[in-house]
């Protein structure tokens, strides 16, 4: 499931139900936080790997 599809689906629901806007926003924030943490740990691991080789 792509971000654009999910976001578009959220907008469609949001136009019908105002409460869904906050729900969709919180879900998106959770997704962004998960990806941020994942990429942060991934880059940190790459940094330690490159430093260990030198």
mmCIF file with all atom_site columns, N, CA and C in Angstrom:
data_model
loop_
_atom_site.group_PDB
_atom_site.id
_atom_site.type_symbol
_atom_site.label_atom_id
_atom_site.label_alt_id
_atom_site.label_comp_id
_atom_site.label_asym_id
_atom_site.label_entity_id
_atom_site.label_seq_id
_atom_site.pdbx_PDB_ins_code
_atom_site.Cartn_x
_atom_site.Cartn_y
_atom_site.Cartn_z
_atom_site.occupancy
_atom_site.B_iso_or_equiv
_atom_site.pdbx_formal_charge
_atom_site.auth_seq_id
_atom_site.auth_comp_id
_atom_site.auth_asym_id
_atom_site.auth_atom_id
_atom_site.pdbx_PDB_model_num
ATOM 1   N N  . UNK A 1 1  ? 0.854   -1.195 0.000  1.00 0.00 ? 1  UNK A N  1
ATOM 2   C CA . UNK A 1 1  ? 0.000   0.000  0.000  1.00 0.00 ? 1  UNK A CA 1
ATOM 3   C C  . UNK A 1 1  ? 0.889   1.244  0.000  1.00 0.00 ? 1  UNK A C  1
ATOM 4   N N  . UNK A 1 2  ? 0.719   2.064  -1.003 1.00 0.00 ? 2  UNK A N  1
ATOM 5   C CA . UNK A 1 2  ? 1.562   3.248  -1.139 1.00 0.00 ? 2  UNK A CA 1
ATOM 6   C C  . UNK A 1 2  ? 1.027   4.406  -0.300 1.00 0.00 ? 2  UNK A C  1
ATOM 7   N N  . UNK A 1 3  ? 1.945   5.367  -0.033 1.00 0.00 ? 3  UNK A N  1
ATOM 8   C CA . UNK A 1 3  ? 1.564   6.538  0.756  1.00 0.00 ? 3  UNK A CA 1
ATOM 9   C C  . UNK A 1 3  ? 0.483   7.353  0.065  1.00 0.00 ? 3  UNK A C  1
ATOM 10  N N  . UNK A 1 4  ? 0.646   7.569  -1.245 1.00 0.00 ? 4  UNK A N  1
ATOM 11  C CA . UNK A 1 4  ? -0.297  8.411  -1.988 1.00 0.00 ? 4  UNK A CA 1
ATOM 12  C C  . UNK A 1 4  ? -1.697  7.810  -1.970 1.00 0.00 ? 4  UNK A C  1
ATOM 13  N N  . UNK A 1 5  ? -1.774  6.493  -2.140 1.00 0.00 ? 5  UNK A N  1
ATOM 14  C CA . UNK A 1 5  ? -3.079  5.830  -2.120 1.00 0.00 ? 5  UNK A CA 1
ATOM 15  C C  . UNK A 1 5  ? -3.722  5.962  -0.748 1.00 0.00 ? 5  UNK A C  1
ATOM 16  N N  . UNK A 1 6  ? -2.921  5.724  0.290  1.00 0.00 ? 6  UNK A N  1
ATOM 17  C CA . UNK A 1 6  ? -3.419  5.819  1.658  1.00 0.00 ? 6  UNK A CA 1
ATOM 18  C C  . UNK A 1 6  ? -3.894  7.231  1.971  1.00 0.00 ? 6  UNK A C  1
ATOM 19  N N  . UNK A 1 7  ? -3.100  8.217  1.556  1.00 0.00 ? 7  UNK A N  1
ATOM 20  C CA . UNK A 1 7  ? -3.431  9.613  1.818  1.00 0.00 ? 7  UNK A CA 1
ATOM 21  C C  . UNK A 1 7  ? -4.686  10.023 1.056  1.00 0.00 ? 7  UNK A C  1
ATOM 22  N N  . UNK A 1 8  ? -4.795  9.596  -0.207 1.00 0.00 ? 8  UNK A N  1
ATOM 23  C CA . UNK A 1 8  ? -5.968  9.906  -1.026 1.00 0.00 ? 8  UNK A CA 1
ATOM 24  C C  . UNK A 1 8  ? -7.206  9.272  -0.419 1.00 0.00 ? 8  UNK A C  1
ATOM 25  N N  . UNK A 1 9  ? -7.069  8.022  0.038  1.00 0.00 ? 9  UNK A N  1
ATOM 26  C CA . UNK A 1 9  ? -8.174  7.314  0.675  1.00 0.00 ? 9  UNK A CA 1
ATOM 27  C C  . UNK A 1 9  ? -8.614  8.056  1.927  1.00 0.00 ? 9  UNK A C  1
ATOM 28  N N  . UNK A 1 10 ? -7.634  8.565  2.680  1.00 0.00 ? 10 UNK A N  1
ATOM 29  C CA . UNK A 1 10 ? -7.929  9.332  3.888  1.00 0.00 ? 10 UNK A CA 1
ATOM 30  C C  . UNK A 1 10 ? -8.703  10.599 3.549  1.00 0.00 ? 10 UNK A C  1
ATOM 31  N N  . UNK A 1 11 ? -8.273  11.284 2.503  1.00 0.00 ? 11 UNK A N  1
ATOM 32  C CA . UNK A 1 11 ? -8.947  12.520 2.109  1.00 0.00 ? 11 UNK A CA 1
ATOM 33  C C  . UNK A 1 11 ? -10.384 12.251 1.698  1.00 0.00 ? 11 UNK A C  1
ATOM 34  N N  . UNK A 1 12 ? -10.598 11.140 1.010  1.00 0.00 ? 12 UNK A N  1
ATOM 35  C CA . UNK A 1 12 ? -11.949 10.773 0.587  1.00 0.00 ? 12 UNK A CA 1
ATOM 36  C C  . UNK A 1 12 ? -12.844 10.545 1.796  1.00 0.00 ? 12 UNK A C  1
ATOM 37  N N  . UNK A 1 13 ? -12.319 9.816  2.791  1.00 0.00 ? 13 UNK A N  1
ATOM 38  C CA . UNK A 1 13 ? -13.092 9.555  4.006  1.00 0.00 ? 13 UNK A CA 1
ATOM 39  C C  . UNK A 1 13 ? -13.287 10.843 4.800  1.00 0.00 ? 13 UNK A C  1
ATOM 40  N N  . UNK A 1 14 ? -12.239 11.654 4.848  1.00 0.00 ? 14 UNK A N  1
ATOM 41  C CA . UNK A 1 14 ? -12.265 12.886 5.631  1.00 0.00 ? 14 UNK A CA 1
ATOM 42  C C  . UNK A 1 14 ? -13.336 13.845 5.147  1.00 0.00 ? 14 UNK A C  1
ATOM 43  N N  . UNK A 1 15 ? -13.596 13.830 3.836  1.00 0.00 ? 15 UNK A N  1
ATOM 44  C CA . UNK A 1 15 ? -14.626 14.710 3.296  1.00 0.00 ? 15 UNK A CA 1
ATOM 45  C C  . UNK A 1 15 ? -16.004 14.294 3.793  1.00 0.00 ? 15 UNK A C  1
ATOM 46  N N  . UNK A 1 16 ? -16.140 13.004 4.133  1.00 0.00 ? 16 UNK A N  1
ATOM 47  C CA . UNK A 1 16 ? -17.416 12.500 4.638  1.00 0.00 ? 16 UNK A CA 1
ATOM 48  C C  . UNK A 1 16 ? -17.492 12.659 6.152  1.00 0.00 ? 16 UNK A C  1
ATOM 49  N N  . UNK A 1 17 ? -16.402 12.298 6.810  1.00 0.00 ? 17 UNK A N  1
ATOM 50  C CA . UNK A 1 17 ? -16.410 12.293 8.271  1.00 0.00 ? 17 UNK A CA 1
ATOM 51  C C  . UNK A 1 17 ? -15.275 13.149 8.809  1.00 0.00 ? 17 UNK A C  1
ATOM 52  N N  . UNK A 1 18 ? -15.608 14.202 9.527  1.00 0.00 ? 18 UNK A N  1
ATOM 53  C CA . UNK A 1 18 ? -14.605 15.153 10.027 1.00 0.00 ? 18 UNK A CA 1
ATOM 54  C C  . UNK A 1 18 ? -13.718 14.515 11.096 1.00 0.00 ? 18 UNK A C  1
ATOM 55  N N  . UNK A 1 19 ? -14.278 13.589 11.865 1.00 0.00 ? 19 UNK A N  1
ATOM 56  C CA . UNK A 1 19 ? -13.516 12.929 12.931 1.00 0.00 ? 19 UNK A CA 1
ATOM 57  C C  . UNK A 1 19 ? -12.370 12.107 12.345 1.00 0.00 ? 19 UNK A C  1
ATOM 58  N N  . UNK A 1 20 ? -12.566 11.605 11.118 1.00 0.00 ? 20 UNK A N  1
ATOM 59  C CA . UNK A 1 20 ? -11.554 10.763 10.479 1.00 0.00 ? 20 UNK A CA 1
ATOM 60  C C  . UNK A 1 20 ? -10.276 11.532 10.162 1.00 0.00 ? 20 UNK A C  1
ATOM 61  N N  . UNK A 1 21 ? -10.364 12.854 10.073 1.00 0.00 ? 21 UNK A N  1
ATOM 62  C CA . UNK A 1 21 ? -9.182  13.660 9.764  1.00 0.00 ? 21 UNK A CA 1
ATOM 63  C C  . UNK A 1 21 ? -8.124  13.472 10.844 1.00 0.00 ? 21 UNK A C  1
ATOM 64  N N  . UNK A 1 22 ? -8.537  13.579 12.095 1.00 0.00 ? 22 UNK A N  1
ATOM 65  C CA . UNK A 1 22 ? -7.589  13.431 13.202 1.00 0.00 ? 22 UNK A CA 1
ATOM 66  C C  . UNK A 1 22 ? -7.048  12.009 13.267 1.00 0.00 ? 22 UNK A C  1
ATOM 67  N N  . UNK A 1 23 ? -7.914  11.035 12.992 1.00 0.00 ? 23 UNK A N  1
ATOM 68  C CA . UNK A 1 23 ? -7.493  9.633  13.018 1.00 0.00 ? 23 UNK A CA 1
ATOM 69  C C  . UNK A 1 23 ? -6.439  9.387  11.947 1.00 0.00 ? 23 UNK A C  1
ATOM 70  N N  . UNK A 1 24 ? -6.698  9.858  10.731 1.00 0.00 ? 24 UNK A N  1
ATOM 71  C CA . UNK A 1 24 ? -5.758  9.683  9.624  1.00 0.00 ? 24 UNK A CA 1
ATOM 72  C C  . UNK A 1 24 ? -4.443  10.390 9.902  1.00 0.00 ? 24 UNK A C  1
ATOM 73  N N  . UNK A 1 25 ? -4.523  11.584 10.477 1.00 0.00 ? 25 UNK A N  1
ATOM 74  C CA . UNK A 1 25 ? -3.311  12.340 10.774 1.00 0.00 ? 25 UNK A CA 1
ATOM 75  C C  . UNK A 1 25 ? -2.456  11.611 11.798 1.00 0.00 ? 25 UNK A C  1
ATOM 76  N N  . UNK A 1 26 ? -3.094  11.074 12.835 1.00 0.00 ? 26 UNK A N  1
ATOM 77  C CA . UNK A 1 26 ? -2.336  10.361 13.864 1.00 0.00 ? 26 UNK A CA 1
ATOM 78  C C  . UNK A 1 26 ? -1.704  9.097  13.299 1.00 0.00 ? 26 UNK A C  1
ATOM 79  N N  . UNK A 1 27 ? -2.439  8.389  12.424 1.00 0.00 ? 27 UNK A N  1
ATOM 80  C CA . UNK A 1 27 ? -1.906  7.181  11.792 1.00 0.00 ? 27 UNK A CA 1
ATOM 81  C C  . UNK A 1 27 ? -0.695  7.536  10.937 1.00 0.00 ? 27 UNK A C  1
ATOM 82  N N  . UNK A 1 28 ? -0.806  8.623  10.165 1.00 0.00 ? 28 UNK A N  1
ATOM 83  C CA . UNK A 1 28 ? 0.304   9.056  9.316  1.00 0.00 ? 28 UNK A CA 1
ATOM 84  C C  . UNK A 1 28 ? 1.518   9.430  10.157 1.00 0.00 ? 28 UNK A C  1
ATOM 85  N N  . UNK A 1 29 ? 1.282   10.116 11.284 1.00 0.00 ? 29 UNK A N  1
ATOM 86  C CA . UNK A 1 29 ? 2.383   10.506 12.161 1.00 0.00 ? 29 UNK A CA 1
ATOM 87  C C  . UNK A 1 29 ? 3.086   9.278  12.725 1.00 0.00 ? 29 UNK A C  1
ATOM 88  N N  . UNK A 1 30 ? 2.310   8.258  13.074 1.00 0.00 ? 30 UNK A N  1
ATOM 89  C CA . UNK A 1 30 ? 2.892   7.016  13.587 1.00 0.00 ? 30 UNK A CA 1
ATOM 90  C C  . UNK A 1 30 ? 3.762   6.372  12.513 1.00 0.00 ? 30 UNK A C  1
ATOM 91  N N  . UNK A 1 31 ? 3.239   6.318  11.271 1.00 0.00 ? 31 UNK A N  1
ATOM 92  C CA . UNK A 1 31 ? 4.004   5.748  10.158 1.00 0.00 ? 31 UNK A CA 1
ATOM 93  C C  . UNK A 1 31 ? 5.308   6.504  9.947  1.00 0.00 ? 31 UNK A C  1
ATOM 94  N N  . UNK A 1 32 ? 5.235   7.845  9.971  1.00 0.00 ? 32 UNK A N  1
ATOM 95  C CA . UNK A 1 32 ? 6.422   8.676  9.757  1.00 0.00 ? 32 UNK A CA 1
ATOM 96  C C  . UNK A 1 32 ? 7.447   8.428  10.868 1.00 0.00 ? 32 UNK A C  1
ATOM 97  N N  . UNK A 1 33 ? 6.971   8.326  12.119 1.00 0.00 ? 33 UNK A N  1
ATOM 98  C CA . UNK A 1 33 ? 7.877   8.074  13.239 1.00 0.00 ? 33 UNK A CA 1
ATOM 99  C C  . UNK A 1 33 ? 8.573   6.731  13.095 1.00 0.00 ? 33 UNK A C  1
ATOM 100 N N  . UNK A 1 34 ? 7.817   5.702  12.688 1.00 0.00 ? 34 UNK A N  1
ATOM 101 C CA . UNK A 1 34 ? 8.388   4.363  12.513 1.00 0.00 ? 34 UNK A CA 1
ATOM 102 C C  . UNK A 1 34 ? 9.467   4.391  11.438 1.00 0.00 ? 34 UNK A C  1
ATOM 103 N N  . UNK A 1 35 ? 9.165   5.027  10.299 1.00 0.00 ? 35 UNK A N  1
ATOM 104 C CA . UNK A 1 35 ? 10.136  5.098  9.210  1.00 0.00 ? 35 UNK A CA 1
ATOM 105 C C  . UNK A 1 35 ? 11.362  5.913  9.613  1.00 0.00 ? 35 UNK A C  1
ATOM 106 N N  . UNK A 1 36 ? 11.141  6.988  10.360 1.00 0.00 ? 36 UNK A N  1
ATOM 107 C CA . UNK A 1 36 ? 12.259  7.828  10.801 1.00 0.00 ? 36 UNK A CA 1
ATOM 108 C C  . UNK A 1 36 ? 13.200  7.038  11.703 1.00 0.00 ? 36 UNK A C  1
ATOM 109 N N  . UNK A 1 37 ? 12.634  6.316  12.664 1.00 0.00 ? 37 UNK A N  1
ATOM 110 C CA . UNK A 1 37 ? 13.437  5.506  13.582 1.00 0.00 ? 37 UNK A CA 1
ATOM 111 C C  . UNK A 1 37 ? 14.166  4.411  12.810 1.00 0.00 ? 37 UNK A C  1
ATOM 112 N N  . UNK A 1 38 ? 13.464  3.787  11.863 1.00 0.00 ? 38 UNK A N  1
ATOM 113 C CA . UNK A 1 38 ? 14.051  2.703  11.068 1.00 0.00 ? 38 UNK A CA 1
ATOM 114 C C  . UNK A 1 38 ? 15.244  3.192  10.262 1.00 0.00 ? 38 UNK A C  1
ATOM 115 N N  . UNK A 1 39 ? 15.065  4.324  9.576  1.00 0.00 ? 39 UNK A N  1
ATOM 116 C CA . UNK A 1 39 ? 16.149  4.861  8.755  1.00 0.00 ? 39 UNK A CA 1
ATOM 117 C C  . UNK A 1 39 ? 17.288  5.405  9.610  1.00 0.00 ? 39 UNK A C  1
ATOM 118 N N  . UNK A 1 40 ? 16.965  5.969  10.769 1.00 0.00 ? 40 UNK A N  1
ATOM 119 C CA . UNK A 1 40 ? 17.996  6.498  11.661 1.00 0.00 ? 40 UNK A CA 1
ATOM 120 C C  . UNK A 1 40 ? 18.895  5.371  12.157 1.00 0.00 ? 40 UNK A C  1
ATOM 121 N N  . UNK A 1 41 ? 18.301  4.263  12.567 1.00 0.00 ? 41 UNK A N  1
ATOM 122 C CA . UNK A 1 41 ? 19.100  3.129  13.040 1.00 0.00 ? 41 UNK A CA 1
ATOM 123 C C  . UNK A 1 41 ? 19.877  2.517  11.885 1.00 0.00 ? 41 UNK A C  1
ATOM 124 N N  . UNK A 1 42 ? 19.279  2.506  10.703 1.00 0.00 ? 42 UNK A N  1
ATOM 125 C CA . UNK A 1 42 ? 19.941  1.930  9.534  1.00 0.00 ? 42 UNK A CA 1
ATOM 126 C C  . UNK A 1 42 ? 21.187  2.734  9.174  1.00 0.00 ? 42 UNK A C  1
ATOM 127 N N  . UNK A 1 43 ? 21.066  4.060  9.146  1.00 0.00 ? 43 UNK A N  1
ATOM 128 C CA . UNK A 1 43 ? 22.212  4.906  8.798  1.00 0.00 ? 43 UNK A CA 1
ATOM 129 C C  . UNK A 1 43 ? 23.266  4.847  9.898  1.00 0.00 ? 43 UNK A C  1
ATOM 130 N N  . UNK A 1 44 ? 22.838  4.746  11.146 1.00 0.00 ? 44 UNK A N  1
ATOM 131 C CA . UNK A 1 44 ? 23.787  4.664  12.253 1.00 0.00 ? 44 UNK A CA 1
ATOM 132 C C  . UNK A 1 44 ? 24.581  3.362  12.144 1.00 0.00 ? 44 UNK A C  1
ATOM 133 N N  . UNK A 1 45 ? 23.915  2.278  11.763 1.00 0.00 ? 45 UNK A N  1
ATOM 134 C CA . UNK A 1 45 ? 24.596  0.999  11.579 1.00 0.00 ? 45 UNK A CA 1
ATOM 135 C C  . UNK A 1 45 ? 25.604  1.087  10.442 1.00 0.00 ? 45 UNK A C  1
ATOM 136 N N  . UNK A 1 46 ? 25.238  1.768  9.363  1.00 0.00 ? 46 UNK A N  1
ATOM 137 C CA . UNK A 1 46 ? 26.143  1.927  8.229  1.00 0.00 ? 46 UNK A CA 1
ATOM 138 C C  . UNK A 1 46 ? 27.358  2.744  8.639  1.00 0.00 ? 46 UNK A C  1
ATOM 139 N N  . UNK A 1 47 ? 27.160  3.752  9.462  1.00 0.00 ? 47 UNK A N  1
ATOM 140 C CA . UNK A 1 47 ? 28.260  4.603  9.921  1.00 0.00 ? 47 UNK A CA 1
ATOM 141 C C  . UNK A 1 47 ? 29.242  3.781  10.747 1.00 0.00 ? 47 UNK A C  1
ATOM 142 N N  . UNK A 1 48 ? 28.733  2.964  11.657 1.00 0.00 ? 48 UNK A N  1
ATOM 143 C CA . UNK A 1 48 ? 29.614  2.160  12.497 1.00 0.00 ? 48 UNK A CA 1
ATOM 144 C C  . UNK A 1 48 ? 30.361  1.141  11.649 1.00 0.00 ? 48 UNK A C  1
ATOM 145 N N  . UNK A 1 49 ? 29.711  0.613  10.628 1.00 0.00 ? 49 UNK A N  1
ATOM 146 C CA . UNK A 1 49 ? 30.368  -0.356 9.749  1.00 0.00 ? 49 UNK A CA 1
ATOM 147 C C  . UNK A 1 49 ? 31.528  0.292  9.006  1.00 0.00 ? 49 UNK A C  1
ATOM 148 N N  . UNK A 1 50 ? 31.297  1.484  8.447  1.00 0.00 ? 50 UNK A N  1
ATOM 149 C CA . UNK A 1 50 ? 32.345  2.154  7.673  1.00 0.00 ? 50 UNK A CA 1
ATOM 150 C C  . UNK A 1 50 ? 33.500  2.564  8.579  1.00 0.00 ? 50 UNK A C  1
ATOM 151 N N  . UNK A 1 51 ? 33.195  2.972  9.809  1.00 0.00 ? 51 UNK A N  1
ATOM 152 C CA . UNK A 1 51 ? 34.254  3.399  10.720 1.00 0.00 ? 51 UNK A CA 1
ATOM 153 C C  . UNK A 1 51 ? 35.085  2.208  11.199 1.00 0.00 ? 51 UNK A C  1
ATOM 154 N N  . UNK A 1 52 ? 34.453  1.056  11.308 1.00 0.00 ? 52 UNK A N  1
ATOM 155 C CA . UNK A 1 52 ? 35.181  -0.118 11.782 1.00 0.00 ? 52 UNK A CA 1
ATOM 156 C C  . UNK A 1 52 ? 36.183  -0.600 10.732 1.00 0.00 ? 52 UNK A C  1
ATOM 157 N N  . UNK A 1 53 ? 35.893  -0.328 9.449  1.00 0.00 ? 53 UNK A N  1
ATOM 158 C CA . UNK A 1 53 ? 36.801  -0.759 8.386  1.00 0.00 ? 53 UNK A CA 1
ATOM 159 C C  . UNK A 1 53 ? 38.063  0.084  8.330  1.00 0.00 ? 53 UNK A C  1
ATOM 160 N N  . UNK A 1 54 ? 37.962  1.351  8.721  1.00 0.00 ? 54 UNK A N  1
ATOM 161 C CA . UNK A 1 54 ? 39.131  2.237  8.618  1.00 0.00 ? 54 UNK A CA 1
ATOM 162 C C  . UNK A 1 54 ? 40.166  1.890  9.685  1.00 0.00 ? 54 UNK A C  1
#
